[in-house]
C-alpha positions as protocol buffer text, in pm:
chain_id: "A"
residue {
  index: 1
  type: MET
  ca { x: 4295 y: -12093 z: 8328 }
}
residue {
  index: 2
  type: SER
  ca { x: 3956 y: -11942 z: 8401 }
}
residue {
  index: 3
  type: PHE
  ca { x: 3623 y: -12120 z: 8393 }
}
residue {
  index: 4
  type: ALA
  ca { x: 3414 y: -11803 z: 8424 }
}
residue {
  index: 5
  type: ILE
  ca { x: 3155 y: -11753 z: 8150 }
}
residue {
  index: 6
  type: SER
  ca { x: 2953 y: -11451 z: 8045 }
}
residue {
  index: 7
  type: SER
  ca { x: 2582 y: -11412 z: 8124 }
}
residue {
  index: 8
  type: THR
  ca { x: 2499 y: -11478 z: 7757 }
}
residue {
  index: 9
  type: GLU
  ca { x: 2702 y: -11798 z: 7757 }
}
residue {
  index: 10
  type: ALA
  ca { x: 2547 y: -11899 z: 8089 }
}
residue {
  index: 11
  type: SER
  ca { x: 2198 y: -11864 z: 7944 }
}
residue {
  index: 12
  type: ARG
  ca { x: 2293 y: -12068 z: 7638 }
}
residue {
  index: 13
  type: VAL
  ca { x: 2448 y: -12342 z: 7851 }
}
residue {
  index: 14
  type: SER
  ca { x: 2142 y: -12347 z: 8078 }
}
residue {
  index: 15
  type: ALA
  ca { x: 1921 y: -12396 z: 7773 }
}
residue {
  index: 16
  type: LEU
  ca { x: 2140 y: -12683 z: 7648 }
}
residue {
  index: 17
  type: VAL
  ca { x: 2133 y: -12854 z: 7985 }
}
residue {
  index: 18
  type: SER
  ca { x: 1758 y: -12808 z: 8028 }
}
residue {
  index: 19
  type: ARG
  ca { x: 1686 y: -12945 z: 7681 }
}
residue {
  index: 20
  type: ASN
  ca { x: 1892 y: -13257 z: 7747 }
}
residue {
  index: 21
  type: LEU
  ca { x: 1733 y: -13308 z: 8086 }
}
residue {
  index: 22
  type: THR
  ca { x: 1379 y: -13294 z: 7950 }
}
residue {
  index: 23
  type: ASP
  ca { x: 1426 y: -13494 z: 7629 }
}
residue {
  index: 24
  type: PHE
  ca { x: 1375 y: -13827 z: 7806 }
}
residue {
  index: 25
  type: GLU
  ca { x: 1055 y: -13792 z: 8003 }
}
residue {
  index: 26
  type: TRP
  ca { x: 998 y: -14168 z: 7996 }
}
residue {
  index: 27
  type: GLN
  ca { x: 1171 y: -14170 z: 8335 }
}
residue {
  index: 28
  type: SER
  ca { x: 936 y: -13976 z: 8559 }
}
residue {
  index: 29
  type: ASP
  ca { x: 1074 y: -13754 z: 8831 }
}
residue {
  index: 30
  type: TYR
  ca { x: 782 y: -13883 z: 9038 }
}
residue {
  index: 31
  type: ASP
  ca { x: 910 y: -14243 z: 9040 }
}
residue {
  index: 32
  type: THR
  ca { x: 1016 y: -14229 z: 9403 }
}
residue {
  index: 33
  type: ARG
  ca { x: 1008 y: -14601 z: 9487 }
}
residue {
  index: 34
  type: PRO
  ca { x: 1355 y: -14720 z: 9596 }
}
residue {
  index: 35
  type: ARG
  ca { x: 1445 y: -15064 z: 9464 }
}
residue {
  index: 36
  type: VAL
  ca { x: 1745 y: -15273 z: 9366 }
}
residue {
  index: 37
  type: CYS
  ca { x: 1946 y: -15115 z: 9087 }
}
residue {
  index: 38
  type: HIS
  ca { x: 2238 y: -15281 z: 8909 }
}
residue {
  index: 39
  type: ILE
  ca { x: 2499 y: -15028 z: 8798 }
}
residue {
  index: 40
  type: SER
  ca { x: 2776 y: -15066 z: 8540 }
}
residue {
  index: 41
  type: LEU
  ca { x: 3043 y: -14841 z: 8388 }
}
residue {
  index: 42
  type: TRP
  ca { x: 3066 y: -14829 z: 8008 }
}
residue {
  index: 43
  type: SER
  ca { x: 3310 y: -14660 z: 7772 }
}
residue {
  index: 44
  type: ARG
  ca { x: 3385 y: -14586 z: 7409 }
}
residue {
  index: 45
  type: PRO
  ca { x: 3697 y: -14437 z: 7244 }
}
residue {
  index: 46
  type: ILE
  ca { x: 3730 y: -14061 z: 7199 }
}
residue {
  index: 47
  type: GLU
  ca { x: 3912 y: -14015 z: 6871 }
}
residue {
  index: 48
  type: GLY
  ca { x: 4168 y: -13737 z: 6851 }
}
residue {
  index: 49
  type: PHE
  ca { x: 4273 y: -13729 z: 7218 }
}
residue {
  index: 50
  type: SER
  ca { x: 4576 y: -13917 z: 7346 }
}
residue {
  index: 51
  type: SER
  ca { x: 4728 y: -13989 z: 7685 }
}
residue {
  index: 52
  type: SER
  ca { x: 4991 y: -13718 z: 7627 }
}
residue {
  index: 53
  type: LYS
  ca { x: 4716 y: -13461 z: 7569 }
}
residue {
  index: 54
  type: VAL
  ca { x: 4562 y: -13548 z: 7905 }
}
residue {
  index: 55
  type: LEU
  ca { x: 4890 y: -13507 z: 8088 }
}
residue {
  index: 56
  type: ASP
  ca { x: 4970 y: -13180 z: 7910 }
}
residue {
  index: 57
  type: ASP
  ca { x: 4630 y: -13039 z: 8001 }
}
residue {
  index: 58
  type: ILE
  ca { x: 4664 y: -13139 z: 8367 }
}
residue {
  index: 59
  type: ASP
  ca { x: 5018 y: -12998 z: 8365 }
}
residue {
  index: 60
  type: GLU
  ca { x: 4899 y: -12656 z: 8245 }
}
residue {
  index: 61
  type: TYR
  ca { x: 4615 y: -12648 z: 8497 }
}
residue {
  index: 62
  type: ALA
  ca { x: 4841 y: -12754 z: 8785 }
}
residue {
  index: 63
  type: PHE
  ca { x: 5097 y: -12484 z: 8708 }
}
residue {
  index: 64
  type: GLU
  ca { x: 4833 y: -12212 z: 8735 }
}
residue {
  index: 65
  type: LYS
  ca { x: 4687 y: -12374 z: 9049 }
}
residue {
  index: 66
  type: VAL
  ca { x: 5025 y: -12389 z: 9224 }
}
residue {
  index: 67
  type: THR
  ca { x: 5174 y: -12058 z: 9113 }
}
residue {
  index: 68
  type: GLY
  ca { x: 4862 y: -11844 z: 9079 }
}
residue {
  index: 69
  type: HIS
  ca { x: 4934 y: -11738 z: 8721 }
}
residue {
  index: 70
  type: LYS
  ca { x: 4948 y: -11884 z: 8372 }
}
residue {
  index: 71
  type: ARG
  ca { x: 5275 y: -12028 z: 8254 }
}
residue {
  index: 72
  type: ASP
  ca { x: 5505 y: -11820 z: 8036 }
}
residue {
  index: 73
  type: HIS
  ca { x: 5685 y: -12080 z: 7828 }
}
residue {
  index: 74
  type: THR
  ca { x: 5967 y: -11835 z: 7751 }
}
residue {
  index: 75
  type: VAL
  ca { x: 6089 y: -11807 z: 8112 }
}
residue {
  index: 76
  type: GLY
  ca { x: 6158 y: -12040 z: 8401 }
}
residue {
  index: 77
  type: HIS
  ca { x: 5893 y: -12076 z: 8669 }
}
residue {
  index: 78
  type: GLY
  ca { x: 6120 y: -12121 z: 8972 }
}
residue {
  index: 79
  type: ASN
  ca { x: 5853 y: -12294 z: 9182 }
}
residue {
  index: 80
  type: MET
  ca { x: 5979 y: -12598 z: 9372 }
}
residue {
  index: 81
  type: ALA
  ca { x: 5634 y: -12752 z: 9422 }
}
residue {
  index: 82
  type: TYR
  ca { x: 5564 y: -12727 z: 9052 }
}
residue {
  index: 83
  type: GLU
  ca { x: 5911 y: -12863 z: 8966 }
}
residue {
  index: 84
  type: GLY
  ca { x: 5823 y: -13182 z: 9152 }
}
residue {
  index: 85
  type: PHE
  ca { x: 5482 y: -13199 z: 8988 }
}
residue {
  index: 86
  type: SER
  ca { x: 5632 y: -13148 z: 8641 }
}
residue {
  index: 87
  type: ASN
  ca { x: 5875 y: -13433 z: 8702 }
}
residue {
  index: 88
  type: ILE
  ca { x: 5581 y: -13661 z: 8790 }
}
residue {
  index: 89
  type: ILE
  ca { x: 5408 y: -13562 z: 8466 }
}
residue {
  index: 90
  type: GLU
  ca { x: 5721 y: -13654 z: 8269 }
}
residue {
  index: 91
  type: VAL
  ca { x: 5734 y: -13992 z: 8445 }
}
residue {
  index: 92
  type: GLY
  ca { x: 5372 y: -14045 z: 8348 }
}
residue {
  index: 93
  type: LYS
  ca { x: 5443 y: -13964 z: 7984 }
}
residue {
  index: 94
  type: ASP
  ca { x: 5736 y: -14202 z: 7984 }
}
residue {
  index: 95
  type: ALA
  ca { x: 5523 y: -14477 z: 8136 }
}
residue {
  index: 96
  type: LEU
  ca { x: 5247 y: -14428 z: 7882 }
}
residue {
  index: 97
  type: ASN
  ca { x: 5452 y: -14373 z: 7569 }
}
residue {
  index: 98
  type: LYS
  ca { x: 5776 y: -14570 z: 7611 }
}
residue {
  index: 99
  type: ASN
  ca { x: 5689 y: -14873 z: 7822 }
}
residue {
  index: 100
  type: THR
  ca { x: 5423 y: -15009 z: 7589 }
}
residue {
  index: 101
  type: PRO
  ca { x: 5453 y: -15179 z: 7251 }
}
residue {
  index: 102
  type: ASP
  ca { x: 5379 y: -15003 z: 6924 }
}
residue {
  index: 103
  type: LEU
  ca { x: 5080 y: -15189 z: 6786 }
}
residue {
  index: 104
  type: THR
  ca { x: 5054 y: -15003 z: 6459 }
}
residue {
  index: 105
  type: SER
  ca { x: 5092 y: -15325 z: 6260 }
}
residue {
  index: 106
  type: ASP
  ca { x: 5107 y: -15697 z: 6318 }
}
residue {
  index: 107
  type: ARG
  ca { x: 5295 y: -15977 z: 6141 }
}
residue {
  index: 108
  type: SER
  ca { x: 5048 y: -15976 z: 5854 }
}
residue {
  index: 109
  type: GLY
  ca { x: 5084 y: -15601 z: 5808 }
}
residue {
  index: 110
  type: GLU
  ca { x: 4730 y: -15523 z: 5922 }
}
residue {
  index: 111
  type: SER
  ca { x: 4679 y: -15201 z: 6114 }
}
residue {
  index: 112
  type: THR
  ca { x: 4591 y: -15229 z: 6485 }
}
residue {
  index: 113
  type: PRO
  ca { x: 4539 y: -14976 z: 6766 }
}
residue {
  index: 114
  type: THR
  ca { x: 4846 y: -14822 z: 6926 }
}
residue {
  index: 115
  type: ILE
  ca { x: 4861 y: -14893 z: 7297 }
}
residue {
  index: 116
  type: GLY
  ca { x: 5172 y: -14677 z: 7337 }
}
residue {
  index: 117
  type: ASN
  ca { x: 4967 y: -14359 z: 7288 }
}
residue {
  index: 118
  type: PRO
  ca { x: 4607 y: -14477 z: 7310 }
}
residue {
  index: 119
  type: THR
  ca { x: 4287 y: -14282 z: 7277 }
}
residue {
  index: 120
  type: LEU
  ca { x: 4091 y: -14160 z: 7576 }
}
residue {
  index: 121
  type: GLN
  ca { x: 3764 y: -14316 z: 7679 }
}
residue {
  index: 122
  type: HIS
  ca { x: 3422 y: -14153 z: 7711 }
}
residue {
  index: 123
  type: TRP
  ca { x: 3227 y: -14281 z: 8009 }
}
residue {
  index: 124
  type: ALA
  ca { x: 2863 y: -14360 z: 8074 }
}
residue {
  index: 125
  type: LEU
  ca { x: 2683 y: -14508 z: 8374 }
}
residue {
  index: 126
  type: VAL
  ca { x: 2408 y: -14762 z: 8315 }
}
residue {
  index: 127
  type: PHE
  ca { x: 2136 y: -14807 z: 8581 }
}
residue {
  index: 128
  type: GLU
  ca { x: 1927 y: -15123 z: 8550 }
}
residue {
  index: 129
  type: TRP
  ca { x: 1609 y: -15167 z: 8752 }
}
residue {
  index: 130
  type: SER
  ca { x: 1376 y: -15464 z: 8706 }
}
residue {
  index: 131
  type: ASP
  ca { x: 1135 y: -15251 z: 8500 }
}
residue {
  index: 132
  type: ARG
  ca { x: 1363 y: -15001 z: 8325 }
}
residue {
  index: 133
  type: THR
  ca { x: 1718 y: -14927 z: 8216 }
}
residue {
  index: 134
  type: ALA
  ca { x: 1876 y: -14584 z: 8178 }
}
residue {
  index: 135
  type: THR
  ca { x: 2213 y: -14450 z: 8063 }
}
residue {
  index: 136
  type: TYR
  ca { x: 2363 y: -14133 z: 8211 }
}
residue {
  index: 137
  type: GLU
  ca { x: 2656 y: -13941 z: 8066 }
}
residue {
  index: 138
  type: ALA
  ca { x: 2791 y: -13591 z: 8000 }
}
residue {
  index: 139
  type: SER
  ca { x: 2973 y: -13474 z: 7689 }
}
residue {
  index: 140
  type: ASP
  ca { x: 3130 y: -13175 z: 7517 }
}
residue {
  index: 141
  type: VAL
  ca { x: 2856 y: -12966 z: 7353 }
}
residue {
  index: 142
  type: ASN
  ca { x: 2985 y: -12643 z: 7201 }
}
residue {
  index: 143
  type: SER
  ca { x: 3280 y: -12644 z: 7447 }
}
residue {
  index: 144
  type: PHE
  ca { x: 3059 y: -12696 z: 7754 }
}
residue {
  index: 145
  type: LEU
  ca { x: 2998 y: -13011 z: 7957 }
}
residue {
  index: 146
  type: VAL
  ca { x: 2632 y: -13101 z: 7906 }
}
residue {
  index: 147
  type: PRO
  ca { x: 2460 y: -13400 z: 8073 }
}
residue {
  index: 148
  type: LYS
  ca { x: 2205 y: -13630 z: 7918 }
}
residue {
  index: 149
  type: TRP
  ca { x: 2033 y: -13960 z: 7986 }
}
residue {
  index: 150
  type: TYR
  ca { x: 1822 y: -14190 z: 7779 }
}
residue {
  index: 151
  type: ASP
  ca { x: 1625 y: -14511 z: 7777 }
}
residue {
  index: 152
  type: GLY
  ca { x: 1823 y: -14833 z: 7746 }
}
residue {
  index: 153
  type: LYS
  ca { x: 2193 y: -14908 z: 7731 }
}
residue {
  index: 154
  type: PRO
  ca { x: 2452 y: -14710 z: 7528 }
}
residue {
  index: 155
  type: ARG
  ca { x: 2391 y: -14737 z: 7156 }
}
residue {
  index: 156
  type: GLY
  ca { x: 2664 y: -14817 z: 6910 }
}
residue {
  index: 157
  type: LYS
  ca { x: 2903 y: -15107 z: 6860 }
}
residue {
  index: 158
  type: GLU
  ca { x: 3199 y: -14901 z: 6985 }
}
residue {
  index: 159
  type: TRP
  ca { x: 3057 y: -14905 z: 7339 }
}
residue {
  index: 160
  type: LYS
  ca { x: 3173 y: -15174 z: 7580 }
}
residue {
  index: 161
  type: LYS
  ca { x: 3110 y: -15246 z: 7946 }
}
residue {
  index: 162
  type: LEU
  ca { x: 3421 y: -15189 z: 8157 }
}
residue {
  index: 163
  type: TYR
  ca { x: 3292 y: -15354 z: 8472 }
}
residue {
  index: 164
  type: ASP
  ca { x: 2996 y: -15389 z: 8706 }
}
residue {
  index: 165
  type: LEU
  ca { x: 2973 y: -15164 z: 9009 }
}
residue {
  index: 166
  type: GLU
  ca { x: 2805 y: -15254 z: 9335 }
}
residue {
  index: 167
  type: SER
  ca { x: 2427 y: -15272 z: 9331 }
}
residue {
  index: 168
  type: GLN
  ca { x: 2233 y: -15007 z: 9521 }
}
residue {
  index: 169
  type: ILE
  ca { x: 1883 y: -14941 z: 9649 }
}
residue {
  index: 170
  type: LEU
  ca { x: 1787 y: -14634 z: 9446 }
}
residue {
  index: 171
  type: SER
  ca { x: 1481 y: -14470 z: 9297 }
}
residue {
  index: 172
  type: PRO
  ca { x: 1488 y: -14321 z: 8945 }
}
residue {
  index: 173
  type: MET
  ca { x: 1399 y: -13986 z: 9098 }
}
residue {
  index: 174
  type: ARG
  ca { x: 1708 y: -14000 z: 9323 }
}
residue {
  index: 175
  type: VAL
  ca { x: 1936 y: -14068 z: 9026 }
}
residue {
  index: 176
  type: ASN
  ca { x: 1770 y: -13795 z: 8818 }
}
residue {
  index: 177
  type: LEU
  ca { x: 1807 y: -13541 z: 9095 }
}
residue {
  index: 178
  type: ALA
  ca { x: 2175 y: -13624 z: 9143 }
}
residue {
  index: 179
  type: ALA
  ca { x: 2236 y: -13585 z: 8768 }
}
residue {
  index: 180
  type: LYS
  ca { x: 2050 y: -13254 z: 8752 }
}
residue {
  index: 181
  type: MET
  ca { x: 2247 y: -13115 z: 9047 }
}
residue {
  index: 182
  type: ASN
  ca { x: 2590 y: -13236 z: 8928 }
}
residue {
  index: 183
  type: ARG
  ca { x: 2836 y: -12953 z: 8997 }
}
residue {
  index: 184
  type: PHE
  ca { x: 3005 y: -13000 z: 8658 }
}
residue {
  index: 185
  type: ASN
  ca { x: 2687 y: -12927 z: 8460 }
}
residue {
  index: 186
  type: GLY
  ca { x: 2746 y: -12643 z: 8216 }
}
residue {
  index: 187
  type: LEU
  ca { x: 3113 y: -12579 z: 8296 }
}
residue {
  index: 188
  type: ARG
  ca { x: 3361 y: -12521 z: 8016 }
}
residue {
  index: 189
  type: TYR
  ca { x: 3482 y: -12857 z: 7888 }
}
residue {
  index: 190
  type: THR
  ca { x: 3852 y: -12941 z: 7921 }
}
residue {
  index: 191
  type: VAL
  ca { x: 4003 y: -13278 z: 7843 }
}
residue {
  index: 192
  type: GLY
  ca { x: 4199 y: -13295 z: 8169 }
}
residue {
  index: 193
  type: HIS
  ca { x: 3965 y: -13199 z: 8449 }
}
residue {
  index: 194
  type: VAL
  ca { x: 3615 y: -13087 z: 8338 }
}
residue {
  index: 195
  type: ASN
  ca { x: 3503 y: -13390 z: 8145 }
}
residue {
  index: 196
  type: CYS
  ca { x: 3274 y: -13690 z: 8135 }
}
residue {
  index: 197
  type: GLN
  ca { x: 3491 y: -13880 z: 8383 }
}
residue {
  index: 198
  type: GLN
  ca { x: 3466 y: -13611 z: 8649 }
}
residue {
  index: 199
  type: TRP
  ca { x: 3092 y: -13585 z: 8590 }
}
residue {
  index: 200
  type: ILE
  ca { x: 3051 y: -13961 z: 8638 }
}
residue {
  index: 201
  type: GLU
  ca { x: 3275 y: -13962 z: 8945 }
}
residue {
  index: 202
  type: THR
  ca { x: 3071 y: -13682 z: 9102 }
}
residue {
  index: 203
  type: LEU
  ca { x: 2745 y: -13862 z: 9029 }
}
residue {
  index: 204
  type: CYS
  ca { x: 2883 y: -14179 z: 9188 }
}
residue {
  index: 205
  type: SER
  ca { x: 3001 y: -13987 z: 9493 }
}
residue {
  index: 206
  type: VAL
  ca { x: 2660 y: -13827 z: 9551 }
}
residue {
  index: 207
  type: LEU
  ca { x: 2486 y: -14165 z: 9516 }
}
residue {
  index: 208
  type: SER
  ca { x: 2747 y: -14343 z: 9735 }
}
residue {
  index: 209
  type: ILE
  ca { x: 2856 y: -14563 z: 9445 }
}
residue {
  index: 210
  type: CYS
  ca { x: 3214 y: -14684 z: 9481 }
}
residue {
  index: 211
  type: LEU
  ca { x: 3436 y: -14640 z: 9174 }
}
residue {
  index: 212
  type: SER
  ca { x: 3726 y: -14877 z: 9239 }
}
residue {
  index: 213
  type: THR
  ca { x: 4028 y: -14689 z: 9103 }
}
residue {
  index: 214
  type: PRO
  ca { x: 4267 y: -14989 z: 9086 }
}
residue {
  index: 215
  type: THR
  ca { x: 4002 y: -15187 z: 8898 }
}
residue {
  index: 216
  type: LEU
  ca { x: 3942 y: -14887 z: 8674 }
}
residue {
  index: 217
  type: ALA
  ca { x: 4313 y: -14852 z: 8603 }
}
residue {
  index: 218
  type: GLU
  ca { x: 4321 y: -15213 z: 8487 }
}
residue {
  index: 219
  type: ALA
  ca { x: 4009 y: -15177 z: 8271 }
}
residue {
  index: 220
  type: ALA
  ca { x: 4084 y: -14833 z: 8122 }
}
residue {
  index: 221
  type: PRO
  ca { x: 4445 y: -14733 z: 8202 }
}
residue {
  index: 222
  type: VAL
  ca { x: 4455 y: -14411 z: 7999 }
}
residue {
  index: 223
  type: THR
  ca { x: 4139 y: -14282 z: 8159 }
}
residue {
  index: 224
  type: ALA
  ca { x: 4258 y: -14360 z: 8513 }
}
residue {
  index: 225
  type: ILE
  ca { x: 4490 y: -14059 z: 8517 }
}
residue {
  index: 226
  type: MET
  ca { x: 4187 y: -13837 z: 8461 }
}
residue {
  index: 227
  type: ALA
  ca { x: 3983 y: -13999 z: 8736 }
}
residue {
  index: 228
  type: SER
  ca { x: 4267 y: -14002 z: 8990 }
}
residue {
  index: 229
  type: GLY
  ca { x: 4450 y: -13687 z: 8892 }
}
residue {
  index: 230
  type: GLY
  ca { x: 4194 y: -13454 z: 8740 }
}
residue {
  index: 231
  type: ALA
  ca { x: 3938 y: -13499 z: 9017 }
}
residue {
  index: 232
  type: PHE
  ca { x: 4207 y: -13449 z: 9279 }
}
residue {
  index: 233
  type: LEU
  ca { x: 4302 y: -13118 z: 9119 }
}
residue {
  index: 234
  type: GLN
  ca { x: 3944 y: -13001 z: 9151 }
}
residue {
  index: 235
  type: LYS
  ca { x: 3914 y: -13098 z: 9518 }
}
residue {
  index: 236
  type: ASN
  ca { x: 4255 y: -13001 z: 9660 }
}
residue {
  index: 237
  type: LYS
  ca { x: 4398 y: -12652 z: 9643 }
}
residue {
  index: 238
  type: GLY
  ca { x: 4739 y: -12709 z: 9798 }
}
residue {
  index: 239
  type: PRO
  ca { x: 5049 y: -12807 z: 9597 }
}
residue {
  index: 240
  type: LEU
  ca { x: 5103 y: -13116 z: 9812 }
}
residue {
  index: 241
  type: GLY
  ca { x: 4749 y: -13226 z: 9731 }
}
residue {
  index: 242
  type: LEU
  ca { x: 4824 y: -13182 z: 9363 }
}
residue {
  index: 243
  type: LEU
  ca { x: 5139 y: -13390 z: 9388 }
}
residue {
  index: 244
  type: ALA
  ca { x: 4976 y: -13668 z: 9588 }
}
residue {
  index: 245
  type: GLY
  ca { x: 4668 y: -13692 z: 9369 }
}
residue {
  index: 246
  type: VAL
  ca { x: 4839 y: -13698 z: 9033 }
}
residue {
  index: 247
  type: ALA
  ca { x: 5125 y: -13914 z: 9158 }
}
residue {
  index: 248
  type: THR
  ca { x: 4866 y: -14174 z: 9258 }
}
residue {
  index: 249
  type: GLY
  ca { x: 4708 y: -14155 z: 8915 }
}
residue {
  index: 250
  type: VAL
  ca { x: 5040 y: -14185 z: 8734 }
}
residue {
  index: 251
  type: VAL
  ca { x: 5146 y: -14486 z: 8941 }
}
residue {
  index: 252
  type: LEU
  ca { x: 4815 y: -14661 z: 8871 }
}
residue {
  index: 253
  type: VAL
  ca { x: 4843 y: -14587 z: 8501 }
}
residue {
  index: 254
  type: TYR
  ca { x: 5205 y: -14700 z: 8493 }
}
residue {
  index: 255
  type: LYS
  ca { x: 5120 y: -15032 z: 8656 }
}
residue {
  index: 256
  type: ALA
  ca { x: 4816 y: -15092 z: 8440 }
}
residue {
  index: 257
  type: VAL
  ca { x: 4990 y: -15008 z: 8113 }
}
residue {
  index: 258
  type: THR
  ca { x: 5296 y: -15213 z: 8205 }
}
residue {
  index: 259
  type: ASN
  ca { x: 5074 y: -15513 z: 8281 }
}
residue {
  index: 260
  type: LEU
  ca { x: 4891 y: -15455 z: 7954 }
}
residue {
  index: 261
  type: ALA
  ca { x: 5220 y: -15448 z: 7764 }
}
residue {
  index: 262
  type: THR
  ca { x: 5340 y: -15767 z: 7934 }
}
residue {
  index: 263
  type: ARG
  ca { x: 5019 y: -15950 z: 7846 }
}
residue {
  index: 264
  type: TYR
  ca { x: 5041 y: -15827 z: 7487 }
}
residue {
  index: 265
  type: ARG
  ca { x: 5403 y: -15939 z: 7445 }
}
residue {
  index: 266
  type: SER
  ca { x: 5318 y: -16279 z: 7592 }
}
residue {
  index: 267
  type: ASN
  ca { x: 5018 y: -16323 z: 7361 }
}
residue {
  index: 268
  type: THR
  ca { x: 5204 y: -16212 z: 7048 }
}
residue {
  index: 269
  type: THR
  ca { x: 5499 y: -16442 z: 7127 }
}
residue {
  index: 270
  type: GLU
  ca { x: 5267 y: -16740 z: 7158 }
}
residue {
  index: 271
  type: GLU
  ca { x: 5084 y: -16645 z: 6838 }
}
residue {
  index: 272
  type: ALA
  ca { x: 5413 y: -16609 z: 6650 }
}
residue {
  index: 273
  type: GLU
  ca { x: 5534 y: -16950 z: 6768 }
}
residue {
  index: 274
  type: GLU
  ca { x: 5206 y: -17111 z: 6663 }
}
residue {
  index: 275
  type: ALA
  ca { x: 5224 y: -16941 z: 6323 }
}
residue {
  index: 276
  type: ASP
  ca { x: 5582 y: -17060 z: 6272 }
}
residue {
  index: 277
  type: GLU
  ca { x: 5479 y: -17416 z: 6357 }
}
residue {
  index: 278
  type: ARG
  ca { x: 5190 y: -17404 z: 6109 }
}
residue {
  index: 279
  type: ASN
  ca { x: 5412 y: -17266 z: 5834 }
}
residue {
  index: 280
  type: CYS
  ca { x: 5696 y: -17508 z: 5897 }
}
residue {
  index: 281
  type: VAL
  ca { x: 5749 y: -17746 z: 5602 }
}
residue {
  index: 282
  type: VAL
  ca { x: 5907 y: -18080 z: 5691 }
}
């Protein structure tokens, strides 16, 4: 899997990035005064992408990383490191797709989201100073990862705050510079490892903002595999690094989804008992 792009594509991507980075000039690059900034992680569903798609994408990327060539699905690969990795991926799929309830309908027949194969989450970071608020994110624009930021919090009722991060002493200029220099800017978008999550994680790393992975796994279990696994694939070239990174992600996802399923079963059992009591005719 190659991320190289032609000079023409590079120019087009550069134009896209530059346009997004200059659209919101309300936040001056000359605002250099460091002050207390409250930071929070927000998310919204990405329709059309499931947990299985994430794992498949990471699986394909890992095979090429470990073996040095793209996978030929018609022949065996014969690579022991990849065999172990592939087994971990299968465990992850089983954890995500078989150990959670099917929530396609409830007792009344109304449709509800399916936790067993849930949608992925798009991330955004919100920075709140006493005198201004800004949202930073990166998204797929014509198959490239393009950053943007804007005044205020994320717009749209589908957005929700996952959790608050630690407060920092930051200037708007410092945050802007980190976003402009993000190493994922303009790369080809892939759902598994060049995505909004990796962009956010890189921004947090540069600004010394701690993303608590266990907390993240609890708040957004499907996305945790991308934060723990996908980022690890980018940073570690050895097969053992691949195994350790994605294994960590899968374990976190497994625990989070299992807890989610347990809570759901407990809640639905209580609701069913209450409904039966209300409908009971003496």
